[in-house]
mmCIF file of C-alpha atoms in Angstrom:
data_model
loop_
_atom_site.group_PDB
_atom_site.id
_atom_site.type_symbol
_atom_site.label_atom_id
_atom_site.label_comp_id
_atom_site.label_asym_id
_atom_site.label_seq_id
_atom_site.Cartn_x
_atom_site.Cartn_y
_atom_site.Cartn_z
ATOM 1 C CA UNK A 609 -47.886 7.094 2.001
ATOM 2 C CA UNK A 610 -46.696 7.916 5.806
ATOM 3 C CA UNK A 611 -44.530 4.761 5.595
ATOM 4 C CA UNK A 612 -42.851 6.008 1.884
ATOM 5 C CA UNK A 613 -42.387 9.281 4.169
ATOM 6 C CA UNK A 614 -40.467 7.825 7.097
ATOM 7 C CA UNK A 615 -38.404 5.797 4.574
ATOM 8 C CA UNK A 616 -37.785 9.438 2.982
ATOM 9 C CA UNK A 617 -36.798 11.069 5.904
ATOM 10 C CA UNK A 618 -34.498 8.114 6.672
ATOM 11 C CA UNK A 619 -31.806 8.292 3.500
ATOM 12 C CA UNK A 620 -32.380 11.976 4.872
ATOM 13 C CA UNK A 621 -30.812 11.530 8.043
ATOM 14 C CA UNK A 622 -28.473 8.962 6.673
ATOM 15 C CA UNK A 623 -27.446 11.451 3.740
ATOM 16 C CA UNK A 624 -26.600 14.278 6.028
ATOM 17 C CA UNK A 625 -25.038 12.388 8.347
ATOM 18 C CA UNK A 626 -22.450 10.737 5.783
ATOM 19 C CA UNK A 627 -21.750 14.624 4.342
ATOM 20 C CA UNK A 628 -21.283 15.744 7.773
ATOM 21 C CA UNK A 629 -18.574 12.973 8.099
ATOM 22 C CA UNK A 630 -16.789 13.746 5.079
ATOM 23 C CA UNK A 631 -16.576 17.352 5.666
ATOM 24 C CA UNK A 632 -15.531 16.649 9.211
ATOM 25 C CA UNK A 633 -12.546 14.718 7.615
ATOM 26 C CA UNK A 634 -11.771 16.623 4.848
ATOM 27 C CA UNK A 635 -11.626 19.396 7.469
ATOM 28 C CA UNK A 636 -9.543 17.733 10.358
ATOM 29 C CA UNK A 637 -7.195 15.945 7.667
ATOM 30 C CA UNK A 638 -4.279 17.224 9.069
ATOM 31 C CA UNK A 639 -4.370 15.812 12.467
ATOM 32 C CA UNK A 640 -6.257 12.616 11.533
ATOM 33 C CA UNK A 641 -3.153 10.638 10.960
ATOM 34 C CA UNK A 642 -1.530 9.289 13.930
ATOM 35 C CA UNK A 643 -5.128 8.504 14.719
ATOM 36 C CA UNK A 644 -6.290 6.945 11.916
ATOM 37 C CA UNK A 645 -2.766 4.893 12.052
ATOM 38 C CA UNK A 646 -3.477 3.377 15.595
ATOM 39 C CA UNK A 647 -6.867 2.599 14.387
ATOM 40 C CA UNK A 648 -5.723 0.727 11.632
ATOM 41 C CA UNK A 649 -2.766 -1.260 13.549
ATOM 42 C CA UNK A 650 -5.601 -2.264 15.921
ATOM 43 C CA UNK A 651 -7.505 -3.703 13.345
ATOM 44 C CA UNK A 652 -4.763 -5.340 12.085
ATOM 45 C CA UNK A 653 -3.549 -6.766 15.295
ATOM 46 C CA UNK A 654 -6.420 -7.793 16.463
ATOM 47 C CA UNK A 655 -6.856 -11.412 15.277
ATOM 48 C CA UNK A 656 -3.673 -11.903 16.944
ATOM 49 C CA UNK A 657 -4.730 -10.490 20.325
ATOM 50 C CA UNK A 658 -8.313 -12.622 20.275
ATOM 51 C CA UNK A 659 -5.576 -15.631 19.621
ATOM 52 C CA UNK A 660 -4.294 -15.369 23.034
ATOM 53 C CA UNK A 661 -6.891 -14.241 24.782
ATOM 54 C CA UNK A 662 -9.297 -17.432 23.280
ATOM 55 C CA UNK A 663 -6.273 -19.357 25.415
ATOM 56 C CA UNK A 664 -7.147 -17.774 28.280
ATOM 57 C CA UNK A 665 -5.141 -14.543 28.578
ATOM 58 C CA UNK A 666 -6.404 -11.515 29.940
ATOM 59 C CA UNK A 667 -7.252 -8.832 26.530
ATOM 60 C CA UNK A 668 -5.176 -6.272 28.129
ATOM 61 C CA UNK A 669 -1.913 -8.280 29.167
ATOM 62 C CA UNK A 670 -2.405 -9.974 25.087
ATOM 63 C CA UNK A 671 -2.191 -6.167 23.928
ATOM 64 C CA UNK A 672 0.715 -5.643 25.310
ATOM 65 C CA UNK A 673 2.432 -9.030 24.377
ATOM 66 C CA UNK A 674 1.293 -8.596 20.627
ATOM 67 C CA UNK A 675 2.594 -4.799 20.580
ATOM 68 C CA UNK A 676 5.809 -6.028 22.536
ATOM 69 C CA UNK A 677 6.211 -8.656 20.326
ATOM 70 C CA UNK A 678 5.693 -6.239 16.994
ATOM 71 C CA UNK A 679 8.389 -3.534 18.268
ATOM 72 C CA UNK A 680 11.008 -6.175 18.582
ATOM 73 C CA UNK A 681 10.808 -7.523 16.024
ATOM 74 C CA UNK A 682 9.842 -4.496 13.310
ATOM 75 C CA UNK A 683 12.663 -1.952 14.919
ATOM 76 C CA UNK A 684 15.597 -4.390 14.810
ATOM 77 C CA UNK A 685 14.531 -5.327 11.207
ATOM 78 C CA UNK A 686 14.153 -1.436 10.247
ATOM 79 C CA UNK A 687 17.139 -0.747 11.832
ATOM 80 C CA UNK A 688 19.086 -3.679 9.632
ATOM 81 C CA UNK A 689 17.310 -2.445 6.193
ATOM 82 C CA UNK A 690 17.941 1.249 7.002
ATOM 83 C CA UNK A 691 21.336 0.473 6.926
ATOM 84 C CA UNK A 692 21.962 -1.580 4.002
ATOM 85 C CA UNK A 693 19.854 0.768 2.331
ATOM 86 C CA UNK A 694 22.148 3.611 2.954
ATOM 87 C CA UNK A 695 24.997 1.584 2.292
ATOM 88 C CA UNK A 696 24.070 0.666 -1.133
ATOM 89 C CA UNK A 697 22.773 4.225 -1.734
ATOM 90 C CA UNK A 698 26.291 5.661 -0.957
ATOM 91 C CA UNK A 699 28.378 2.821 -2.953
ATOM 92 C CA UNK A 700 25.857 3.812 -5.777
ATOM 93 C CA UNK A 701 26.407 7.468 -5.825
ATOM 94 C CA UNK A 702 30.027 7.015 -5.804
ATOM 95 C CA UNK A 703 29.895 4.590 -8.778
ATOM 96 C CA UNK A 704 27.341 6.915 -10.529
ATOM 97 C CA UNK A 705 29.494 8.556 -13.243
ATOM 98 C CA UNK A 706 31.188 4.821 -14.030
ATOM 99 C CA UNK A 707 27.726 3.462 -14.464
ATOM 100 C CA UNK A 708 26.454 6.950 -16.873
ATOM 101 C CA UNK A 709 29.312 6.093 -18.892
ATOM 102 C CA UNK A 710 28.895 2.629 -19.343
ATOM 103 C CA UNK A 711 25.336 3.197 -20.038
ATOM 104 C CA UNK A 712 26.230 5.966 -23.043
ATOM 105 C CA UNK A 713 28.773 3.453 -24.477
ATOM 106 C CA UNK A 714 26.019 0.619 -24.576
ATOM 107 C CA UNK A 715 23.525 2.769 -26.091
ATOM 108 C CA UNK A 716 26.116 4.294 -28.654
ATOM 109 C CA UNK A 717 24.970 1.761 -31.715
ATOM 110 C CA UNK A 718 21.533 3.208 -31.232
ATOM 111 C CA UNK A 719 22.452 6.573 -31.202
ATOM 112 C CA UNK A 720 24.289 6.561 -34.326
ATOM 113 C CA UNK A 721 21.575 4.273 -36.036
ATOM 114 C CA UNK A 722 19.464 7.240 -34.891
ATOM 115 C CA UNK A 723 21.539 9.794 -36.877
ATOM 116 C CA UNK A 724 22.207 7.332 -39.923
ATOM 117 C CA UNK A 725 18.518 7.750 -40.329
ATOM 118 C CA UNK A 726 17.551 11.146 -39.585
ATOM 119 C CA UNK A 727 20.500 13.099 -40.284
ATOM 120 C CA UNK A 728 19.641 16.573 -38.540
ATOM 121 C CA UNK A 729 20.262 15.009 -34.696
ATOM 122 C CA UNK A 730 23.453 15.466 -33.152
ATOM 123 C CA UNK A 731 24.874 12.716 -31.561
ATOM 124 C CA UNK A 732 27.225 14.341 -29.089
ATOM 125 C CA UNK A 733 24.325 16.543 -27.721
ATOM 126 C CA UNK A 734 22.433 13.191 -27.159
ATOM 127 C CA UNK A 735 24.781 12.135 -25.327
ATOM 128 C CA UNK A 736 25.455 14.685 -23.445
ATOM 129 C CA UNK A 737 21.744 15.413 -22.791
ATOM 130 C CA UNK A 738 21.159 11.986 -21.500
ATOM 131 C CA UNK A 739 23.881 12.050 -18.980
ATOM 132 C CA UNK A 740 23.247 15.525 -17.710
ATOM 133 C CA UNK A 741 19.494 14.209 -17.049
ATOM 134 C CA UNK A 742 20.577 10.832 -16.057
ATOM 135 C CA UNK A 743 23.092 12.033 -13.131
ATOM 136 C CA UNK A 744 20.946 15.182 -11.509
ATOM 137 C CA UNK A 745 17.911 12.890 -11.700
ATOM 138 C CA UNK A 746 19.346 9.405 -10.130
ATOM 139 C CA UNK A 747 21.635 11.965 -7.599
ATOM 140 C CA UNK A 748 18.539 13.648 -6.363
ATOM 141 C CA UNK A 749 16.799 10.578 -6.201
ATOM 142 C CA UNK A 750 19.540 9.008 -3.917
ATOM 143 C CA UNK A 751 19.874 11.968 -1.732
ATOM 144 C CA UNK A 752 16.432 11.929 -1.228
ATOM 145 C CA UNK A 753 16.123 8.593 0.001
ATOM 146 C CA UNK A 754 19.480 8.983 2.331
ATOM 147 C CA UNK A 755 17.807 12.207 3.637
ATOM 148 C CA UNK A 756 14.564 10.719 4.405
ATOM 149 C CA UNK A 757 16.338 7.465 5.933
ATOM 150 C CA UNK A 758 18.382 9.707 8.001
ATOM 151 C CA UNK A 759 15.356 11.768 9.263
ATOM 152 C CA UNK A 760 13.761 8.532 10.417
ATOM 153 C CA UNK A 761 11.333 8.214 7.381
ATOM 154 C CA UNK A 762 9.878 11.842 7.277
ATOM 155 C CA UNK A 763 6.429 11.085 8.770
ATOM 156 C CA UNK A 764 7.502 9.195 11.550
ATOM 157 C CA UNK A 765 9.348 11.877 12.611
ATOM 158 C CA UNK A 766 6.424 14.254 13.114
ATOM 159 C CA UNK A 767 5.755 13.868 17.505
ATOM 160 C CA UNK A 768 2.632 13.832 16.730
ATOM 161 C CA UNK A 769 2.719 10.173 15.030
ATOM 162 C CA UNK A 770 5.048 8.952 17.436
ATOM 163 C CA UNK A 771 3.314 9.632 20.749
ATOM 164 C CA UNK A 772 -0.184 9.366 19.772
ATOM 165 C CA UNK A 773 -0.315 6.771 17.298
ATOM 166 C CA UNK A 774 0.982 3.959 19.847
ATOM 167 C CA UNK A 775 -1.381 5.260 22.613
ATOM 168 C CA UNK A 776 -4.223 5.121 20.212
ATOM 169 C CA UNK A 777 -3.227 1.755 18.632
ATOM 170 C CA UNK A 778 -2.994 0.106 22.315
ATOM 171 C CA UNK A 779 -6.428 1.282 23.273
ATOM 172 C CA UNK A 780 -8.147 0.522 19.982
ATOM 173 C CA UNK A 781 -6.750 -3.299 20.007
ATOM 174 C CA UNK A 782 -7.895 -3.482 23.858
ATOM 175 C CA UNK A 783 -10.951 -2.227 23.528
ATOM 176 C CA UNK A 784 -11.622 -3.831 19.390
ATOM 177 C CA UNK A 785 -14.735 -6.139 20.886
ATOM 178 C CA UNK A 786 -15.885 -3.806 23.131
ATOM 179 C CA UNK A 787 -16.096 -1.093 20.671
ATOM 180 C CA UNK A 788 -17.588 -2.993 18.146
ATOM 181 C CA UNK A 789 -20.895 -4.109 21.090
ATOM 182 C CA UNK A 790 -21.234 -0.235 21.416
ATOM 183 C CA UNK A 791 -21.591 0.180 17.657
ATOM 184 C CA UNK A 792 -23.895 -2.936 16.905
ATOM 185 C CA UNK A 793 -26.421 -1.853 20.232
ATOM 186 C CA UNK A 794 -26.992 1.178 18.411
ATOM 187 C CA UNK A 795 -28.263 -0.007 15.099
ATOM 188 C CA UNK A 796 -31.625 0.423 13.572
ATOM 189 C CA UNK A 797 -33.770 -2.555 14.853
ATOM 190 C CA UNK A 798 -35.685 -3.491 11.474
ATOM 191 C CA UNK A 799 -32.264 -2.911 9.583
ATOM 192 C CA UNK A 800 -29.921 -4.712 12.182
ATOM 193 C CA UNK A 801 -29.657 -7.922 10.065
ATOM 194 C CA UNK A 802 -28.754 -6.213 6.698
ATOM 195 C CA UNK A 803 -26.145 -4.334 8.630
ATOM 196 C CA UNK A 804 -24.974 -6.698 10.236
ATOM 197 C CA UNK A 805 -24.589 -9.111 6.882
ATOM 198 C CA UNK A 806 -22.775 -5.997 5.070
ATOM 199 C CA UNK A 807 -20.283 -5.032 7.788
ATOM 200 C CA UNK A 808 -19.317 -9.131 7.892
ATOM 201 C CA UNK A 809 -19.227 -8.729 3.843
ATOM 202 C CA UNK A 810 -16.927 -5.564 4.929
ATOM 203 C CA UNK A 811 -14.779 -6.987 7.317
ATOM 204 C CA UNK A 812 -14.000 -10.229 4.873
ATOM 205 C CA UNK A 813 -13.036 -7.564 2.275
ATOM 206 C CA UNK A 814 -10.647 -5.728 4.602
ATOM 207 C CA UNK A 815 -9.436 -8.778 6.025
ATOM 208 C CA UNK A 816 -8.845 -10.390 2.930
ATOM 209 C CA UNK A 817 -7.278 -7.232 1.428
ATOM 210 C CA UNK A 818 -5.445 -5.372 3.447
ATOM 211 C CA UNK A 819 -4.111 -8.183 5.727
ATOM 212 C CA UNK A 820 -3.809 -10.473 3.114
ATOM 213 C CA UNK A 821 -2.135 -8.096 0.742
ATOM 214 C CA UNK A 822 0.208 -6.441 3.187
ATOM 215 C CA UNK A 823 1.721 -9.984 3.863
ATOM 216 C CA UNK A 824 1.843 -10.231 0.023
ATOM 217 C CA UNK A 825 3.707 -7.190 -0.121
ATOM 218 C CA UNK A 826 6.518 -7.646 2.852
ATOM 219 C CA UNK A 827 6.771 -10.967 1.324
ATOM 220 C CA UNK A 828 8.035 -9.778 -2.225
ATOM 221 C CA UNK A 829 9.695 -6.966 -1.326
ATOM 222 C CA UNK A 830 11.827 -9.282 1.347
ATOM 223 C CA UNK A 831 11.767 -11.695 -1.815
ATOM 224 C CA UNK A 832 13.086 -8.786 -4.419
ATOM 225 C CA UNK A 833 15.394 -7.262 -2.230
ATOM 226 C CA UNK A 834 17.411 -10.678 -1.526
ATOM 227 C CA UNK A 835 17.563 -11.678 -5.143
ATOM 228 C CA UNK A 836 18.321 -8.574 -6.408
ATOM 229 C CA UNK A 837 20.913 -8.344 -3.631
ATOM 230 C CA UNK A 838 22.480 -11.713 -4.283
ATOM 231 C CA UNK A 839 22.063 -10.354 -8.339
ATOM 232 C CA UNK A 840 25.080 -8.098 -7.087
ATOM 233 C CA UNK A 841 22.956 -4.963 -8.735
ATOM 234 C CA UNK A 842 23.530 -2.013 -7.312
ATOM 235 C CA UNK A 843 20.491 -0.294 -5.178
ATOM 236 C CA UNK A 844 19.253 -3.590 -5.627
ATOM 237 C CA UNK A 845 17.952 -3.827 -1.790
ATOM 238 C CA UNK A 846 15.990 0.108 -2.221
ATOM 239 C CA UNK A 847 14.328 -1.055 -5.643
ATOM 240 C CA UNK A 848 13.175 -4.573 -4.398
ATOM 241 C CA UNK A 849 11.464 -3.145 -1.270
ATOM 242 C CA UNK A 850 9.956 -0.440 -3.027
ATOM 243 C CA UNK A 851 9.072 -2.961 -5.381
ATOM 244 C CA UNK A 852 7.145 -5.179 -3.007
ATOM 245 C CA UNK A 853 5.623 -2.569 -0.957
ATOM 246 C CA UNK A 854 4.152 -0.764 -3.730
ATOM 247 C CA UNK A 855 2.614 -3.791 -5.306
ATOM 248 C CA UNK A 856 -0.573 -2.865 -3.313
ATOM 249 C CA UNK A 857 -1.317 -0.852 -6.176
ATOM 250 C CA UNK A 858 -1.588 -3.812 -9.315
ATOM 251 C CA UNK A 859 0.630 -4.144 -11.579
ATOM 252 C CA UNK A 860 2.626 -0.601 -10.656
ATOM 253 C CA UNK A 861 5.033 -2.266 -7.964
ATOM 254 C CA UNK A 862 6.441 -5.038 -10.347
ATOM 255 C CA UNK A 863 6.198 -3.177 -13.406
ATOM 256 C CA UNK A 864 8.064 -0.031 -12.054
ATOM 257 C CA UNK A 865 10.625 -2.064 -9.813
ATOM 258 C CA UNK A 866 11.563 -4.013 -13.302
ATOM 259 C CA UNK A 867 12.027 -1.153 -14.943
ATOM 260 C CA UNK A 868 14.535 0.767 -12.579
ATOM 261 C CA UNK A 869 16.667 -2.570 -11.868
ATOM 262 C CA UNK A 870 16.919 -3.193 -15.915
ATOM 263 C CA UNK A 871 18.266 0.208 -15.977
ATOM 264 C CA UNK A 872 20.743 0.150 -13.601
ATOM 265 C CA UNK A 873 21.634 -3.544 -14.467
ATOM 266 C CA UNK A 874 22.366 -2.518 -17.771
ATOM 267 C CA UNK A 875 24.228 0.598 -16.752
ATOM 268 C CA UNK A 876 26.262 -2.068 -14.329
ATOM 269 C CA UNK A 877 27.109 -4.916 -15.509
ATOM 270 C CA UNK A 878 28.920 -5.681 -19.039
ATOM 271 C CA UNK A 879 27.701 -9.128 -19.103
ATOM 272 C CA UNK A 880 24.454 -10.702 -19.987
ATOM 273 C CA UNK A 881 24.473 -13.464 -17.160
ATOM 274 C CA UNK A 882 23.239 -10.934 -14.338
ATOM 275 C CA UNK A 883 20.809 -9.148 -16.632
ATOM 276 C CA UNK A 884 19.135 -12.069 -17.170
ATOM 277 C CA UNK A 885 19.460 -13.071 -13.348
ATOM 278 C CA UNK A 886 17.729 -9.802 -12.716
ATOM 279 C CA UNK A 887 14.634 -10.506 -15.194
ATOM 280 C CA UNK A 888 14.781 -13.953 -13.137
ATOM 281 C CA UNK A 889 14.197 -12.508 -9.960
ATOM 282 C CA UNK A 890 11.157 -10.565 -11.065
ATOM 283 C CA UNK A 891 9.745 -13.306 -13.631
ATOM 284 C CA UNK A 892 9.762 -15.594 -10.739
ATOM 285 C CA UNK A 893 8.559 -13.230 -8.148
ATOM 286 C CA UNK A 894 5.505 -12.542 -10.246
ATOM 287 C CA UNK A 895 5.468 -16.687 -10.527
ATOM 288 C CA UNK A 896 5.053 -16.979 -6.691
ATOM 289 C CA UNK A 897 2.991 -13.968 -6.175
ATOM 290 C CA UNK A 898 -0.100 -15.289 -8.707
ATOM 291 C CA UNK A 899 -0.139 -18.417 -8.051
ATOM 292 C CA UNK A 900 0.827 -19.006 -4.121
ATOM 293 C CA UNK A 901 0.786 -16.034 -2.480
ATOM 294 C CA UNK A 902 -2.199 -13.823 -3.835
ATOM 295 C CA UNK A 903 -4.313 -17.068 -3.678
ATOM 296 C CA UNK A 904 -3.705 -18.039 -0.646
ATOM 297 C CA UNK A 905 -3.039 -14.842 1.690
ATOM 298 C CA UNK A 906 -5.412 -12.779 -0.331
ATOM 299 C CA UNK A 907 -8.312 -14.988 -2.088
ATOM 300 C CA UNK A 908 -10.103 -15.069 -5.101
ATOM 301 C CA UNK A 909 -13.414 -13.550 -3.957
ATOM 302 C CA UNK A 910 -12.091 -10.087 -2.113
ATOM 303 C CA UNK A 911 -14.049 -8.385 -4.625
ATOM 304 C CA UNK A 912 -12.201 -5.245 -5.205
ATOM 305 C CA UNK A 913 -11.142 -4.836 -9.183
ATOM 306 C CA UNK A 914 -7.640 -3.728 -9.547
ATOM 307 C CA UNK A 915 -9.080 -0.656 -11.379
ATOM 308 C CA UNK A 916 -11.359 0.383 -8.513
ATOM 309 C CA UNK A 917 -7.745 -0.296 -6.417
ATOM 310 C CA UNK A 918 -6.185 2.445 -8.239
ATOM 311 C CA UNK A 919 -8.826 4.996 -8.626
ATOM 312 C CA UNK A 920 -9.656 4.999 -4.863
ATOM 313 C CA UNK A 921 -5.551 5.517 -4.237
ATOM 314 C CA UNK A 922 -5.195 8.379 -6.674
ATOM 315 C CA UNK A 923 -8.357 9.849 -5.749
ATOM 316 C CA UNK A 924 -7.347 10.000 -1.788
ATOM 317 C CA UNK A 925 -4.141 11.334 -2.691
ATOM 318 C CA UNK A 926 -5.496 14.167 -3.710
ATOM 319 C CA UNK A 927 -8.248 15.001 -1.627
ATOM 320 C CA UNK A 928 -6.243 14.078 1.530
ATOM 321 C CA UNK A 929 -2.477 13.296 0.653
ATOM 322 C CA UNK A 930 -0.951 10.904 2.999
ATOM 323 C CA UNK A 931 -4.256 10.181 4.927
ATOM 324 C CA UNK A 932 -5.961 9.502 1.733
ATOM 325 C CA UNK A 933 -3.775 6.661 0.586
ATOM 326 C CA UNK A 934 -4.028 5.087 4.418
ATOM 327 C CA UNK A 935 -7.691 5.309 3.859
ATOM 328 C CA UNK A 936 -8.571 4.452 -0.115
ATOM 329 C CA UNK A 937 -8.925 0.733 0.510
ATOM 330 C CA UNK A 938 -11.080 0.051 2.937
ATOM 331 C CA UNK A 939 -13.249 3.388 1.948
ATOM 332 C CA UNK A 940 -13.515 1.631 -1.517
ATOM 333 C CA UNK A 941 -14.079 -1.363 0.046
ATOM 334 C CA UNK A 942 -16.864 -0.577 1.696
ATOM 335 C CA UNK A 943 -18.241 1.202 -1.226
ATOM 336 C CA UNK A 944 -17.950 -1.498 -3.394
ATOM 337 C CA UNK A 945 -19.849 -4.223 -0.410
ATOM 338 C CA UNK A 946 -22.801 -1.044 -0.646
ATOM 339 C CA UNK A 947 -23.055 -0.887 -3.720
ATOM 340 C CA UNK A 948 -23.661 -4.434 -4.376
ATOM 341 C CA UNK A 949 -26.046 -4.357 -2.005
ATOM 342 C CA UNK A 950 -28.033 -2.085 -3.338
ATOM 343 C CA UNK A 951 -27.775 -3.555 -7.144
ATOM 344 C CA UNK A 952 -29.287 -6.763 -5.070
ATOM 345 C CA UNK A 953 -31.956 -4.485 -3.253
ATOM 346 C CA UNK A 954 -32.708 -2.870 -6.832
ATOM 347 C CA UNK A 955 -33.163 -6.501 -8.341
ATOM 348 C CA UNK A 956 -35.505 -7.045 -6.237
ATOM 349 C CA UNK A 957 -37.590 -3.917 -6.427
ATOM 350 C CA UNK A 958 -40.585 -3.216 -7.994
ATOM 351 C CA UNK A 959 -38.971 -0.743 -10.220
ATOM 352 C CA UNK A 960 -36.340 -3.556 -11.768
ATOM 353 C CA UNK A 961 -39.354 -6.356 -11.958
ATOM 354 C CA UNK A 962 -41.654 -4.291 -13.838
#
């Protein structure tokens, strides 16, 4: 009875103290960012930095080669697609009414089969409705993106990102091993080993996820945003990044990047040849992505359903906007490594034998 009490009085303490966190962040959300960004590029760096130091260089002199190396190469690159990007955005505004036009002519057959049928629509307002829509829609969209370019990508224009999140970043990928001691001295001592077996379960999640999928993801959008390019399709560098960098989320990234470049190819281009070089580039993408790149830079046995994927990113959009998307996957990854335990703890209880 005094033992069932403790154990009580344990998911107590534990209870509180996770509802305590999550009002804490729900409550500090808005300057949580630019630390929960260096926290992450730590984490993600830090295989890299144990690399070098392993062959004998000091932890803080491999910090600073791995974040030396990372700005040279990431700003040049930036730098390069930044300006393509706007390039093609500004060609593409220019061309917009050509392409609207084109567009109306090509879907002219289907209008007036439209009308054959059901004699009450008006043809001329279709048309006239769909360009309307189709121009203010595709012009805001392309301002948008040349605004946000220009601003030096909205967020990481805020000072607060761009002198903390560095500072934060360099400390937490020092410091990763240490940190980590710190945490494991203060576990539980009787619950040390099941701790310590779910945050390795954790770590292989994140690890396998988010590393594994963000190389999946600059790897097709670099992938997209070539073919595309070489395609000739206009805004065919902005949709095949987006493409790849959104196919985090399943299924959304390929399916919405096919989409948009279908539209605009057909809006484009008068021949068939380049349409079907567009459907190509994203048949083929999907091709590599399934069965190399997924399987080999992600795994098989992550353990995070594509479902569970999506709900945790639309649920921390809401609650937390920006900081909730950053945070979705390895908050539902953790969940889902608890969870499990606990169905295995359950299976072995007295209340699932009986």
């Amino acid at each position: 009875m005094v033992f069932q009490k403790k154990e009580n009085r344990n998911w107590v303490f534990w209870l509180t103290l996770f509802v305590l966190f999550c009002i804490a962040v729900y409550a500090l959300k808005s300057v949580l960012l630019p630390f929960v960004a260096g926290i992450i590029i730590g984490y993600l760096l830090d295989p890299w930095a144990s690399y070098f130091e392993k062959h004998g260089m000091n932890r803080t002199l491999a910090t600073f080669l791995v974040l030396f190396l990372v700005i040279i190469i990431m700003i040049p690159a930036l730098l390069i697609l930044f300006g393509i990007i706007d390039e093609q955005i500004g060609r593409f505004l220019n061309a917009l009414p050509q392409y609207i036009s084109s567009f109306l002519k090509k879907i002219e057959p289907i209008i007036q089969e439209l009308q054959s049928r059901i004699p009450s629509l008006e043809a001329d307002k279709i048309k006239e409705y769909i360009r309307s829509n189709m121009s203010n829609g595709l012009k805001i969209f392309g301002s948008l993106i040349r605004s946000i370019l220009s601003s030096g990508f909205a967020f990481f224009n805020l000072l607060s990102l761009l002198l903390i999140t560095p500072v934060v970043a360099f400390y937490m990928l020092r410091d990763w091993d240490t940190f980590i001691a710190k945490v494991d001295s203060l576990l539980p001592v009787k619950s040390q080993d099941s701790i310590r077996t779910q945050a390795k379960e954790i770590d292989r999640t994140l690890a396998g996820f988010i590393r594994g999928q963000l190389s999946v993801c600059l790897i097709l959008g670099s992938y997209y945003s070539l073919g595309l390019y070489f395609v000739g399709l206009e805004l065919g560098v902005v949709v095949g990044f987006m493409a790849g960098i959104i196919s985090f989320i399943p299924y959304i990234g390929s399916i919405s990047g096919f989409v948009v470049s279908m539209g605009i190819a057909l809006a484009q281009f008068d021949s068939l040849t380049p349409i079907l070089q567009v459907v190509a580039v994203f048949l083929s993408g999907q091709f590599i992505e399934g069965n190399f790149l997924t399987p080999k830079l992600v795994g098989d046995n992550v353990g995070l359903h594509p479902v569970w994927v999506m709900f945790a990113l639309l649920a921390g959009g809401v609650l937390l906007g920006f900081l909730g998307l950053m945070i979705a996957v390895p908050v539902a990854a953790i969940i889902g490594v608890l969870i499990r335990h606990a169905i295995d703890n359950y299976k072995q209880s007295d209340l699932y034998l009986e």
